[in-house]
mmCIF file of C-alpha atoms in Angstrom:
data_model
loop_
_atom_site.group_PDB
_atom_site.id
_atom_site.type_symbol
_atom_site.label_atom_id
_atom_site.label_comp_id
_atom_site.label_asym_id
_atom_site.label_seq_id
_atom_site.Cartn_x
_atom_site.Cartn_y
_atom_site.Cartn_z
ATOM 1 C CA LEU A 1 57.199 105.116 -84.971
ATOM 2 C CA ALA A 2 55.688 101.724 -84.082
ATOM 3 C CA GLY A 3 54.768 98.378 -85.554
ATOM 4 C CA PRO A 4 54.508 94.649 -84.947
ATOM 5 C CA ARG A 5 57.510 92.326 -84.833
ATOM 6 C CA TRP A 6 57.334 88.585 -85.480
ATOM 7 C CA TYR A 7 59.871 85.921 -84.482
ATOM 8 C CA PHE A 8 59.955 82.592 -86.306
ATOM 9 C CA PRO A 9 61.509 79.543 -84.565
ATOM 10 C CA GLU A 10 61.996 77.744 -87.889
ATOM 11 C CA GLY A 11 62.441 78.582 -91.541
ATOM 12 C CA ALA A 12 64.650 80.931 -93.535
ATOM 13 C CA VAL A 13 63.226 84.105 -91.976
ATOM 14 C CA ARG A 14 64.231 84.637 -88.343
ATOM 15 C CA GLU A 15 62.587 87.990 -87.683
ATOM 16 C CA LEU A 16 60.156 90.330 -89.432
ATOM 17 C CA LEU A 17 59.319 93.916 -88.478
ATOM 18 C CA VAL A 18 56.696 96.162 -90.063
ATOM 19 C CA TYR A 19 56.667 99.764 -88.857
ATOM 20 C CA ALA A 20 54.834 102.992 -89.598
ATOM 21 C CA GLY A 21 54.777 106.461 -88.193
ATOM 22 C CA GLY A 22 54.424 110.143 -88.851
ATOM 23 C CA ALA A 23 55.193 113.596 -87.543
ATOM 24 C CA LEU A 24 53.858 117.141 -87.538
ATOM 25 C CA THR A 25 56.369 119.959 -87.046
ATOM 26 C CA TYR A 26 55.475 123.623 -86.762
ATOM 27 C CA GLU A 27 58.144 126.096 -87.869
ATOM 28 C CA HIS A 28 57.388 129.641 -86.819
ATOM 29 C CA ALA A 29 59.833 131.079 -89.345
ATOM 30 C CA ASP A 30 57.722 129.623 -92.172
ATOM 31 C CA LEU A 31 54.329 129.816 -90.402
ATOM 32 C CA TYR A 32 53.669 126.292 -91.596
ATOM 33 C CA ILE A 33 53.156 122.795 -90.204
ATOM 34 C CA ASP A 34 55.424 120.313 -91.966
ATOM 35 C CA ARG A 35 53.951 116.813 -92.145
ATOM 36 C CA VAL A 36 55.528 113.482 -92.947
ATOM 37 C CA ALA A 37 54.489 109.808 -92.860
ATOM 38 C CA LEU A 38 56.585 106.682 -93.282
ATOM 39 C CA LEU A 39 56.156 102.952 -93.778
ATOM 40 C CA GLY A 40 58.887 100.296 -93.637
ATOM 41 C CA LEU A 41 59.681 96.596 -93.606
ATOM 42 C CA ASN A 42 62.752 94.933 -92.040
ATOM 43 C CA MET A 43 63.649 91.243 -92.438
ATOM 44 C CA GLN A 44 66.408 89.206 -90.759
ATOM 45 C CA PHE A 45 67.354 85.777 -92.121
ATOM 46 C CA ARG A 46 68.956 82.836 -90.338
ATOM 47 C CA SER A 47 71.825 82.807 -92.821
ATOM 48 C CA ASN A 48 73.040 86.128 -91.305
ATOM 49 C CA TRP A 49 71.801 88.498 -93.913
ATOM 50 C CA GLY A 50 68.880 90.887 -93.999
ATOM 51 C CA GLY A 51 67.199 93.722 -95.781
ATOM 52 C CA GLU A 52 64.999 96.753 -95.288
ATOM 53 C CA ILE A 53 62.766 98.895 -97.479
ATOM 54 C CA GLY A 54 61.116 102.168 -96.546
ATOM 55 C CA ILE A 55 58.807 104.807 -98.008
ATOM 56 C CA THR A 56 58.503 108.369 -96.701
ATOM 57 C CA GLY A 57 56.228 111.116 -97.949
ATOM 58 C CA GLY A 58 55.025 114.516 -96.860
ATOM 59 C CA ARG A 59 54.731 118.210 -97.503
ATOM 60 C CA ALA A 60 56.844 121.056 -96.147
ATOM 61 C CA ARG A 61 57.642 124.746 -96.473
ATOM 62 C CA ASP A 62 61.162 126.130 -96.225
ATOM 63 C CA ALA A 63 62.442 129.593 -97.177
ATOM 64 C CA SER A 64 58.891 130.496 -98.357
ATOM 65 C CA VAL A 65 58.874 127.534 -100.781
ATOM 66 C CA GLU A 66 56.126 124.948 -100.293
ATOM 67 C CA TYR A 67 56.817 121.559 -101.846
ATOM 68 C CA ASP A 68 56.011 117.832 -101.747
ATOM 69 C CA SER A 69 58.731 115.375 -100.761
ATOM 70 C CA TYR A 70 58.884 111.614 -101.276
ATOM 71 C CA GLU A 71 61.674 109.177 -100.496
ATOM 72 C CA TYR A 72 62.119 105.490 -101.317
ATOM 73 C CA ASN A 73 65.072 103.550 -99.920
ATOM 74 C CA ALA A 74 66.255 99.966 -99.744
ATOM 75 C CA SER A 75 69.264 98.210 -98.230
ATOM 76 C CA ALA A 76 70.640 94.716 -97.691
ATOM 77 C CA TRP A 77 73.518 93.424 -95.599
ATOM 78 C CA PHE A 78 75.446 90.162 -95.648
ATOM 79 C CA ASN A 79 77.570 88.567 -92.938
ATOM 80 C CA ILE A 80 77.378 84.878 -93.796
ATOM 81 C CA ASP A 81 81.068 84.261 -93.110
ATOM 82 C CA PRO A 82 83.142 85.552 -90.147
ATOM 83 C CA LYS A 83 85.897 86.693 -92.523
ATOM 84 C CA TRP A 84 83.848 89.087 -94.638
ATOM 85 C CA SER A 85 80.776 91.289 -94.657
ATOM 86 C CA ALA A 86 79.063 93.485 -97.233
ATOM 87 C CA ASN A 87 76.083 95.738 -97.718
ATOM 88 C CA VAL A 88 74.318 97.473 -100.590
ATOM 89 C CA TYR A 89 71.887 100.365 -100.451
ATOM 90 C CA GLY A 90 70.048 102.784 -102.664
ATOM 91 C CA GLY A 91 67.317 105.378 -102.654
ATOM 92 C CA TRP A 92 65.339 108.006 -104.503
ATOM 93 C CA LEU A 93 64.288 111.387 -103.150
ATOM 94 C CA GLU A 94 61.807 113.705 -104.803
ATOM 95 C CA GLY A 95 61.974 117.214 -103.372
ATOM 96 C CA TYR A 96 63.034 120.811 -103.834
ATOM 97 C CA ASN A 97 66.654 121.548 -104.709
ATOM 98 C CA PHE A 98 67.324 124.803 -102.866
ATOM 99 C CA LEU A 99 70.860 125.089 -104.215
ATOM 100 C CA ARG A 100 69.599 124.999 -107.824
ATOM 101 C CA GLY A 101 66.179 126.568 -107.213
ATOM 102 C CA PHE A 102 63.821 123.960 -108.673
ATOM 103 C CA GLN A 103 61.890 120.774 -107.882
ATOM 104 C CA SER A 104 63.546 117.567 -109.063
ATOM 105 C CA TYR A 105 64.920 114.215 -107.899
ATOM 106 C CA TYR A 106 68.038 113.028 -106.121
ATOM 107 C CA ALA A 107 69.117 109.377 -106.128
ATOM 108 C CA TRP A 108 71.926 107.363 -104.603
ATOM 109 C CA LEU A 109 73.381 103.873 -104.867
ATOM 110 C CA GLY A 110 76.245 102.406 -102.865
ATOM 111 C CA SER A 111 77.930 99.381 -101.372
ATOM 112 C CA SER A 112 80.689 98.466 -98.935
ATOM 113 C CA PHE A 113 82.821 95.392 -98.392
ATOM 114 C CA SER A 114 85.283 94.269 -95.728
ATOM 115 C CA TRP A 115 87.488 91.179 -95.643
ATOM 116 C CA THR A 116 89.613 89.863 -92.794
ATOM 117 C CA ALA A 117 92.533 88.528 -94.802
ATOM 118 C CA MET A 118 94.307 87.331 -91.649
ATOM 119 C CA ASP A 119 94.139 87.976 -87.918
ATOM 120 C CA GLU A 120 96.440 90.994 -88.316
ATOM 121 C CA LEU A 121 94.956 92.498 -91.491
ATOM 122 C CA GLN A 122 91.523 93.709 -92.578
ATOM 123 C CA VAL A 123 90.895 95.442 -95.888
ATOM 124 C CA GLY A 124 87.781 96.888 -97.441
ATOM 125 C CA THR A 125 86.235 99.630 -99.475
ATOM 126 C CA SER A 126 83.026 101.530 -100.009
ATOM 127 C CA PHE A 127 81.676 102.985 -103.246
ATOM 128 C CA SER A 128 78.786 105.426 -103.614
ATOM 129 C CA MET A 129 77.118 107.135 -106.552
ATOM 130 C CA TYR A 130 74.912 110.243 -106.200
ATOM 131 C CA ILE A 131 72.662 111.332 -109.066
ATOM 132 C CA GLU A 132 71.182 114.833 -109.257
ATOM 133 C CA GLY A 133 68.280 115.615 -111.565
ATOM 134 C CA ASP A 134 67.965 118.893 -113.452
ATOM 135 C CA GLU A 135 64.911 121.106 -113.939
ATOM 136 C CA GLN A 136 63.699 118.998 -116.882
ATOM 137 C CA ARG A 137 64.104 115.844 -114.722
ATOM 138 C CA ARG A 138 67.050 114.638 -116.763
ATOM 139 C CA THR A 139 70.314 113.503 -115.175
ATOM 140 C CA GLY A 140 72.201 116.674 -114.369
ATOM 141 C CA GLU A 141 75.292 115.491 -112.520
ATOM 142 C CA ILE A 142 76.655 112.240 -111.078
ATOM 143 C CA THR A 143 79.172 112.219 -108.239
ATOM 144 C CA TYR A 144 81.233 109.127 -107.422
ATOM 145 C CA ASN A 145 82.930 108.456 -104.095
ATOM 146 C CA ALA A 146 85.254 105.549 -103.240
ATOM 147 C CA ARG A 147 86.939 104.942 -99.878
ATOM 148 C CA PRO A 148 89.373 101.984 -99.700
ATOM 149 C CA TYR A 149 91.050 101.249 -96.377
ATOM 150 C CA ALA A 150 93.387 98.855 -94.584
ATOM 151 C CA SER A 151 93.553 98.080 -90.864
ATOM 152 C CA ILE A 152 96.692 96.415 -89.482
ATOM 153 C CA THR A 153 96.981 94.997 -85.956
ATOM 154 C CA PRO A 154 100.487 93.477 -85.704
ATOM 155 C CA VAL A 155 100.195 92.873 -81.949
ATOM 156 C CA ASN A 156 97.471 93.224 -79.366
ATOM 157 C CA ASP A 157 96.628 96.795 -78.337
ATOM 158 C CA LEU A 158 98.284 98.362 -81.404
ATOM 159 C CA ASN A 159 96.454 99.291 -84.602
ATOM 160 C CA LEU A 160 97.319 101.201 -87.756
ATOM 161 C CA TYR A 161 94.440 102.350 -89.973
ATOM 162 C CA ALA A 162 94.943 103.978 -93.387
ATOM 163 C CA TYR A 163 92.404 105.146 -95.956
ATOM 164 C CA LEU A 164 91.925 107.109 -99.158
ATOM 165 C CA ASP A 165 88.776 109.048 -100.031
ATOM 166 C CA LEU A 166 88.331 109.842 -103.729
ATOM 167 C CA VAL A 167 85.608 112.050 -105.244
ATOM 168 C CA THR A 168 84.969 112.561 -108.952
ATOM 169 C CA ASN A 169 82.144 113.882 -111.136
ATOM 170 C CA ARG A 170 80.806 112.614 -114.430
ATOM 171 C CA SER A 171 81.178 116.065 -116.011
ATOM 172 C CA SER A 172 84.927 116.240 -115.352
ATOM 173 C CA ALA A 173 85.787 112.507 -115.482
ATOM 174 C CA ARG A 174 88.762 113.247 -113.213
ATOM 175 C CA VAL A 175 89.417 112.881 -109.495
ATOM 176 C CA GLY A 176 88.472 116.282 -108.111
ATOM 177 C CA GLN A 177 89.239 115.616 -104.458
ATOM 178 C CA LEU A 178 91.518 113.174 -102.680
ATOM 179 C CA ILE A 179 91.808 112.785 -98.908
ATOM 180 C CA GLY A 180 94.422 110.531 -97.351
ATOM 181 C CA GLY A 181 94.363 109.597 -93.703
ATOM 182 C CA LEU A 182 96.358 107.616 -91.172
ATOM 183 C CA LEU A 183 95.392 106.721 -87.585
ATOM 184 C CA PHE A 184 97.744 105.106 -85.076
ATOM 185 C CA SER A 185 96.208 103.686 -81.863
ATOM 186 C CA TYR A 186 98.054 102.080 -78.969
ATOM 187 C CA GLN A 187 96.661 100.913 -75.623
ATOM 188 C CA PHE A 188 99.594 101.194 -73.221
ATOM 189 C CA LEU A 189 97.513 100.404 -70.101
ATOM 190 C CA PRO A 190 94.004 99.041 -69.581
ATOM 191 C CA LYS A 191 91.578 101.632 -71.008
ATOM 192 C CA SER A 192 94.456 104.066 -71.591
ATOM 193 C CA TRP A 193 95.273 104.966 -75.191
ATOM 194 C CA VAL A 194 97.563 107.029 -77.377
ATOM 195 C CA TYR A 195 96.114 108.225 -80.683
ATOM 196 C CA PHE A 196 97.915 109.936 -83.537
ATOM 197 C CA SER A 197 96.149 110.912 -86.752
ATOM 198 C CA PHE A 198 97.305 112.594 -89.944
ATOM 199 C CA ASN A 199 95.107 113.788 -92.828
ATOM 200 C CA GLN A 200 95.754 115.610 -96.072
ATOM 201 C CA LEU A 201 93.226 117.128 -98.474
ATOM 202 C CA ASN A 202 94.081 117.450 -102.164
ATOM 203 C CA GLN A 203 91.748 119.326 -104.522
ATOM 204 C CA ARG A 204 91.597 120.820 -107.995
ATOM 205 C CA ALA A 205 90.701 124.510 -108.254
ATOM 206 C CA SER A 206 89.013 123.636 -111.567
ATOM 207 C CA PRO A 207 88.659 120.393 -113.558
ATOM 208 C CA LEU A 208 91.736 121.248 -115.669
ATOM 209 C CA ASP A 209 93.994 122.258 -112.772
ATOM 210 C CA PRO A 210 96.385 119.825 -111.062
ATOM 211 C CA LEU A 211 95.420 117.978 -107.896
ATOM 212 C CA LEU A 212 97.274 119.941 -105.197
ATOM 213 C CA ALA A 213 97.484 119.720 -101.414
ATOM 214 C CA ARG A 214 95.108 122.277 -99.882
ATOM 215 C CA GLU A 215 94.983 121.285 -96.211
ATOM 216 C CA ARG A 216 97.100 119.149 -93.920
ATOM 217 C CA GLY A 217 96.629 118.355 -90.250
ATOM 218 C CA ALA A 218 97.821 116.108 -87.429
ATOM 219 C CA VAL A 219 96.392 115.383 -83.985
ATOM 220 C CA LEU A 220 97.945 113.674 -80.959
ATOM 221 C CA LYS A 221 95.634 112.519 -78.171
ATOM 222 C CA ILE A 222 96.401 110.668 -74.940
ATOM 223 C CA LYS A 223 93.649 109.122 -72.831
ATOM 224 C CA TYR A 224 94.636 107.868 -69.385
ATOM 225 C CA LEU A 225 92.387 106.121 -66.889
ATOM 226 C CA TYR A 226 93.316 106.793 -63.279
ATOM 227 C CA TYR A 227 91.901 104.546 -60.555
ATOM 228 C CA LEU A 228 91.180 106.043 -57.121
#
């Protein structure tokens, strides 16, 4: 992977990178040389935002199936104010769906956002959508994932982080999985921390079943730095 990079002392664009590369990989199990090539462009702007686009293509053989694979992706990020940041991304992959047993596409689109409401509180969320094509190249299934969170720092060296992770499918139109998590962090001495985390997984056995707790776990960790 290599390419030229340009720096601009004036103007809206601060930095520009063009890169290209490729790889050959021999897999003895398949008796085949996988090959891939990529091309990309990355831009950084003086207003503290940027973007990147990339194209990847190649041919591979896995589990005795030989197929072409192409991927297109794009992303942009924004940090024009110290109190908030955001990014958006998306992509399209053409390849072989080994779970379903056919060649089709897979696409994704997502974004994330964080806002420092005050010195002691930061909130944010991410949202992603994953689209799976069927054998006739129609939309087979769409999966949605949202992950809101809050981070509270009431005093220095102490932080409380809480989040929810929700997953739903277009076919069911109901939340099929819900994960809740809590992380407590406290620095009681320089570079010495106490961590406590708690997570719970709720799932439906089928789209019509209730959302019940399936797994629950807690972890306590102490890290202490001892100077000799």
